[in-house]
Coordinates of C-alpha atoms in Angstrom, one line a residue:
M1 CA -0.1 0.0 0.1
D2 CA 1.8 3.2 -1.2
K3 CA 2.1 6.1 1.5
G4 CA 1.1 9.9 0.6
F5 CA -0.6 12.6 2.2
I6 CA -4.1 12.9 2.1
G7 CA -4.5 15.9 -0.5
V8 CA -6.2 16.9 -3.7
K9 CA -4.4 18.0 -7.0
S10 CA -6.9 17.4 -9.6
H11 CA -10.6 17.3 -8.8
A12 CA -11.8 16.6 -11.8
R13 CA -10.2 13.1 -11.7
L14 CA -12.2 12.6 -8.4
Q15 CA -15.5 13.6 -9.8
D16 CA -15.1 10.7 -12.2
T17 CA -14.8 8.2 -9.3
T18 CA -17.5 5.9 -8.3
F19 CA -17.1 6.8 -4.6
P20 CA -20.4 7.9 -3.1
S21 CA -21.4 11.8 -2.3
V22 CA -23.7 13.5 -0.6
N23 CA -24.7 16.9 -1.4
G24 CA -21.4 17.8 -3.4
A25 CA -19.3 15.8 -0.5
L26 CA -17.1 13.0 -1.8
F27 CA -16.0 10.3 0.9
L28 CA -12.5 10.5 1.3
C29 CA -11.1 8.5 4.0
S30 CA -11.9 7.5 7.9
F31 CA -10.1 8.2 10.9
P32 CA -11.0 6.1 14.1
F33 CA -13.7 8.8 15.1
L34 CA -13.2 11.4 12.3
Y35 CA -14.5 11.2 8.6
L36 CA -13.2 13.6 6.0
Y37 CA -15.2 15.1 3.4
W38 CA -14.2 17.2 0.2
N39 CA -16.6 19.8 -0.9
F40 CA -16.5 20.0 -4.5
K41 CA -19.9 21.4 -5.4
N42 CA -18.2 25.1 -6.0
S43 CA -14.4 24.2 -6.1
H44 CA -13.1 26.5 -8.5
S45 CA -10.1 27.0 -6.4
L46 CA -8.6 24.9 -3.8
P47 CA -10.5 22.0 -2.4
S48 CA -11.9 22.4 0.9
F49 CA -12.2 19.8 4.1
V50 CA -14.5 19.5 6.4
V51 CA -14.2 17.1 9.4
L52 CA -17.4 15.2 10.8
S53 CA -17.9 13.4 13.8
R54 CA -19.1 10.2 14.1
R55 CA -22.5 10.8 15.5
T56 CA -23.0 13.6 12.7
Y57 CA -21.9 11.0 10.1
L58 CA -24.3 8.4 11.3
S59 CA -27.4 10.7 11.8
S60 CA -27.1 13.0 8.9
Y61 CA -25.9 10.7 6.2
S62 CA -26.2 7.1 6.5
R63 CA -29.8 7.4 6.6
K64 CA -29.9 9.4 3.2
T65 CA -27.7 7.7 1.4
N66 CA -25.9 4.3 0.9
L67 CA -22.5 5.0 2.0
P68 CA -20.1 2.3 2.7
S69 CA -19.3 0.7 6.3
L70 CA -17.5 3.1 8.4
S71 CA -14.9 0.6 9.4
S72 CA -14.6 -0.9 5.7
L73 CA -13.6 1.5 3.0
S74 CA -10.7 3.7 3.2
V75 CA -9.2 6.0 0.1
L76 CA -5.6 6.7 -0.1
F77 CA -4.5 9.6 -2.0
N78 CA -0.9 9.3 -3.7
P79 CA 0.3 12.8 -4.3
Q80 CA 2.9 11.7 -7.0
T81 CA 0.5 9.7 -9.6
E82 CA -2.4 12.1 -8.7
T83 CA -4.4 9.0 -8.0
I84 CA -6.9 7.2 -5.3
K85 CA -6.6 4.1 -4.3
Q86 CA -9.4 2.3 -2.6
F87 CA -8.7 -0.6 -0.2
H88 CA -10.8 -2.4 2.2
S89 CA -9.5 -3.0 5.9
H90 CA -10.7 -3.2 9.2
K91 CA -7.7 -1.4 10.6
S92 CA -8.0 2.6 10.9
F93 CA -5.9 4.8 8.6
T94 CA -2.2 5.5 9.7
V95 CA -1.8 9.3 10.1
V96 CA 1.8 10.3 9.6
M97 CA 3.4 12.8 12.0
S98 CA 3.8 16.7 11.1
Y99 CA 6.6 18.5 10.2
E100 CA 9.3 20.0 12.8
A101 CA 9.8 23.5 12.7
G102 CA 13.5 22.5 12.5
I103 CA 16.1 19.9 13.2
G104 CA 16.3 18.9 16.8
V105 CA 18.7 17.0 19.2
M106 CA 18.4 14.4 22.0
G107 CA 19.5 15.1 25.3
T108 CA 19.3 13.6 29.1
K109 CA 17.5 15.2 31.9
L110 CA 20.1 15.7 34.9
G111 CA 18.0 17.2 37.5
M112 CA 16.4 20.6 38.3
M113 CA 17.7 23.9 40.1
T114 CA 16.2 27.1 41.2
Y115 CA 17.6 30.4 39.9
F116 CA 16.7 33.7 41.8
E117 CA 16.2 36.8 39.5
P118 CA 17.7 40.3 40.8
E119 CA 14.3 41.2 42.2
G120 CA 14.3 38.0 44.2
T121 CA 11.8 35.7 42.1
A122 CA 12.6 32.2 42.4
V123 CA 12.4 30.3 38.9
P124 CA 12.2 26.9 38.6
E125 CA 15.1 25.5 35.9
T126 CA 15.9 22.1 34.3
V127 CA 19.4 20.9 33.5
I128 CA 19.8 18.9 30.3
G129 CA 23.0 17.4 29.7
F130 CA 24.2 15.8 26.5
R131 CA 26.1 12.3 25.9
E132 CA 28.3 11.6 22.7
G133 CA 26.0 11.2 19.8
N134 CA 23.6 13.3 17.9
I135 CA 24.9 12.3 14.7
V136 CA 23.0 11.5 11.4
T137 CA 22.5 8.1 10.6
R138 CA 20.4 8.0 7.8
L139 CA 18.8 10.5 5.4
K140 CA 15.2 10.2 3.9
T141 CA 13.9 11.8 0.6
E142 CA 10.8 11.8 -1.3
S143 CA 12.7 10.1 -4.1
T144 CA 13.5 7.1 -2.1
D145 CA 11.0 7.3 1.2
G146 CA 8.2 9.2 -0.1
Y147 CA 9.4 12.4 2.5
N148 CA 12.2 14.2 3.7
A149 CA 13.4 13.3 7.2
V150 CA 16.9 12.8 9.0
Q151 CA 17.4 9.9 11.4
I152 CA 19.6 10.8 14.5
G153 CA 21.3 8.9 16.8
Y154 CA 22.3 9.5 20.6
R155 CA 24.3 7.8 23.4
R156 CA 27.3 6.0 22.4
V157 CA 27.4 2.4 24.1
R158 CA 29.6 -0.9 23.4
D159 CA 29.3 -3.1 20.3
K160 CA 27.6 -6.0 22.2
K161 CA 24.8 -3.6 23.6
L162 CA 23.3 -3.9 20.0
T163 CA 22.2 -6.3 17.4
K164 CA 24.0 -7.1 14.2
P165 CA 21.4 -5.5 12.3
E166 CA 21.6 -2.4 14.5
M167 CA 25.4 -2.5 13.9
G168 CA 25.2 -2.8 10.2
H169 CA 22.6 0.1 9.9
L170 CA 25.0 2.3 11.6
N171 CA 28.1 0.9 9.9
K172 CA 26.5 1.7 6.5
A173 CA 26.5 5.5 7.6
G174 CA 30.0 4.9 9.4
A175 CA 28.4 6.2 12.7
I176 CA 29.7 5.2 16.1
P177 CA 27.7 2.3 18.0
M178 CA 24.4 4.3 19.7
M179 CA 21.7 3.1 21.8
H180 CA 18.8 5.7 20.4
L181 CA 17.6 6.7 17.0
Q182 CA 14.8 9.0 16.5
E183 CA 13.5 10.8 13.3
F184 CA 13.0 14.3 12.3
R185 CA 10.7 15.3 9.6
L186 CA 11.7 18.2 7.4
V187 CA 10.6 20.1 4.6
S188 CA 14.0 19.7 3.1
V189 CA 17.2 17.6 4.0
E190 CA 19.5 19.7 1.7
G191 CA 22.9 20.5 3.3
L192 CA 22.7 17.3 5.7
E193 CA 25.1 14.4 5.4
P194 CA 25.2 11.1 6.8
N195 CA 27.7 10.9 9.7
Q196 CA 27.0 14.5 10.3
R197 CA 27.5 15.4 13.9
F198 CA 25.2 18.2 15.4
I199 CA 26.5 20.6 18.4
V200 CA 23.8 22.5 20.2
D201 CA 25.3 26.0 20.1
E202 CA 25.1 25.8 16.4
I203 CA 21.3 25.0 16.5
F204 CA 19.9 26.8 19.3
N205 CA 20.8 30.3 21.1
E206 CA 20.2 31.4 24.4
G207 CA 16.4 32.8 24.6
D208 CA 15.1 30.7 22.0
L209 CA 11.9 28.6 22.8
V210 CA 12.1 24.8 22.4
D211 CA 9.5 22.0 22.5
I212 CA 10.9 19.2 24.8
S213 CA 9.2 16.0 25.0
G214 CA 9.9 12.6 26.4
K215 CA 8.2 9.8 28.7
S216 CA 6.5 10.7 31.9
I217 CA 7.3 9.3 35.5
D218 CA 5.0 6.1 35.8
K219 CA 2.9 6.1 38.6
G220 CA 1.2 3.0 38.2
F221 CA -2.5 2.5 39.0
Q222 CA -4.1 5.2 40.5
G223 CA -7.4 6.1 41.9
G224 CA -9.4 8.9 40.4
I225 CA -8.5 11.3 43.4
K226 CA -4.7 11.6 42.1
R227 CA -5.4 10.5 38.4
H228 CA -8.2 13.2 37.7
N229 CA -8.0 15.4 40.7
F230 CA -11.6 14.3 42.0
R231 CA -13.1 15.3 45.5
R232 CA -13.4 12.6 47.9
G233 CA -16.6 12.1 50.3
P234 CA -17.3 13.0 53.7
M235 CA -14.9 11.2 56.1
T236 CA -17.6 10.7 59.1
H237 CA -21.1 10.6 60.0
G238 CA -21.8 7.3 58.6
S239 CA -20.6 7.9 54.8
K240 CA -19.7 4.9 52.9
S241 CA -18.2 6.9 50.0
H242 CA -14.6 8.0 51.1
R243 CA -12.2 7.8 48.1
A244 CA -14.1 5.2 46.1
L245 CA -15.4 6.2 42.3
V246 CA -19.5 6.3 42.7
S247 CA -21.9 5.9 39.8
S248 CA -20.1 5.4 36.2
G249 CA -23.1 5.7 34.3
A250 CA -27.1 5.1 33.9
G251 CA -28.3 1.3 34.0
T252 CA -31.1 1.0 31.4
T253 CA -30.1 4.0 29.0
P254 CA -27.4 3.7 27.9
G255 CA -26.8 0.4 29.6
H256 CA -22.9 0.7 29.3
V257 CA -19.9 2.8 30.3
Y258 CA -19.0 5.6 27.7
K259 CA -15.5 5.2 26.2
G260 CA -13.3 8.0 27.7
K261 CA -14.6 8.4 31.2
K262 CA -12.6 9.5 33.8
M263 CA -12.2 6.4 35.9
P264 CA -9.3 5.0 38.0
G265 CA -6.4 3.4 35.9
R266 CA -2.7 3.7 34.8
M267 CA -1.2 7.2 35.0
G268 CA 2.0 8.8 33.8
G269 CA 4.3 6.5 31.7
M270 CA 3.6 7.9 28.3
K271 CA 5.1 10.5 26.0
T272 CA 4.6 14.0 26.8
K273 CA 5.5 17.2 25.3
I274 CA 6.1 20.7 27.1
R275 CA 6.0 23.3 24.6
K276 CA 7.6 26.7 24.3
L277 CA 10.5 26.3 27.2
K278 CA 13.0 29.2 27.3
I279 CA 16.6 28.4 26.8
M280 CA 18.4 30.2 29.9
K281 CA 22.2 29.2 29.3
I282 CA 23.9 27.2 27.1
D283 CA 27.3 25.7 28.2
N284 CA 29.7 23.9 25.3
E285 CA 32.5 23.0 27.9
L286 CA 30.5 21.1 30.0
R287 CA 27.7 20.3 27.6
F288 CA 24.7 21.0 29.2
V289 CA 21.5 23.3 28.3
I290 CA 19.5 25.0 31.1
V291 CA 15.8 25.8 30.1
K292 CA 13.0 27.4 32.2
G293 CA 10.4 25.5 33.5
V294 CA 9.6 21.4 33.9
V295 CA 10.6 18.9 31.5
P296 CA 8.9 15.3 31.4
G297 CA 10.4 12.3 33.5
K298 CA 13.0 12.0 35.9
P299 CA 16.9 12.3 36.1
G300 CA 18.5 10.2 33.6
N301 CA 15.4 10.4 31.1
L302 CA 15.8 10.8 27.5
L303 CA 14.5 14.0 25.9
R304 CA 13.8 15.2 22.6
I305 CA 14.4 18.9 21.9
T306 CA 13.3 20.8 18.8
P307 CA 12.5 24.4 18.0
A308 CA 9.3 25.8 19.1
K309 CA 6.2 25.3 16.7
I310 CA 5.0 29.0 16.5
V311 CA 2.3 30.0 13.8
G312 CA 3.1 33.1 11.7
K313 CA 7.1 32.5 12.4
N314 CA 8.2 28.9 11.2
I315 CA 4.7 27.5 10.6
P316 CA 2.5 28.9 8.0
K317 CA -0.9 30.7 9.1
N318 CA -2.6 28.5 6.6

């Protein structure tokens, strides 16, 4: 199955297809709970996309026309050949990751500290260190992979810590053995070469805003009070509801618990991104960076640092 963005270059080619349409809206593809339509009724310029919820789809469209099953039909658009492929699958459509605002690096959380400003304000800051790495291990281009991206390796390890396929992948680029590999999707990879090493001060400057993502601290199975900040019941006067979750829904209608309801469960241990953190200091000799605020995880956690996405500055408004 070819990969490509969902887009339209020639609506005339789409109108000739036999896919069902409703009020001038052509069914394109189905996401887990979102359904995308392309309005070609009065499209003399660029096509317009409308996202409909599952409930709107069921109530407004399924009863009026013979649309395909929500879980059986998906349509994939190939931007290179300007064609649409129809395939039947019970799996949801795979959404590709968005572009980064620029090349990024990986680092290790060292800990936190407090910085006192001249007027006496205490500012929490996080210290991020850098092990040996941040080396380009692979370049992906539209001609070979269908999109532009750079793969970067981080944290040098001994050879026996890696498998032979992993060592072969790194040896092909002439890079040292590294534990972590991450991909940064870019608009263009011109000027980048395999085995190229990135230095933090060449990418970021003091005062820049960055997005930092990593795995949050895993707290295990927690109750509703700690996980969702629920209030507890009275602790005296014969109350039988202290910290336990009470009603979770009606019995007869709908007769089941809605998906997504806030209830006790696993807390933490998932990828989290903190946006627009300010870089306070960069030290190349000691190889660390100080950012204002907190970042996910505990000391020793792997972090992904990229330029902050700011609409109108490094991301187009449209």
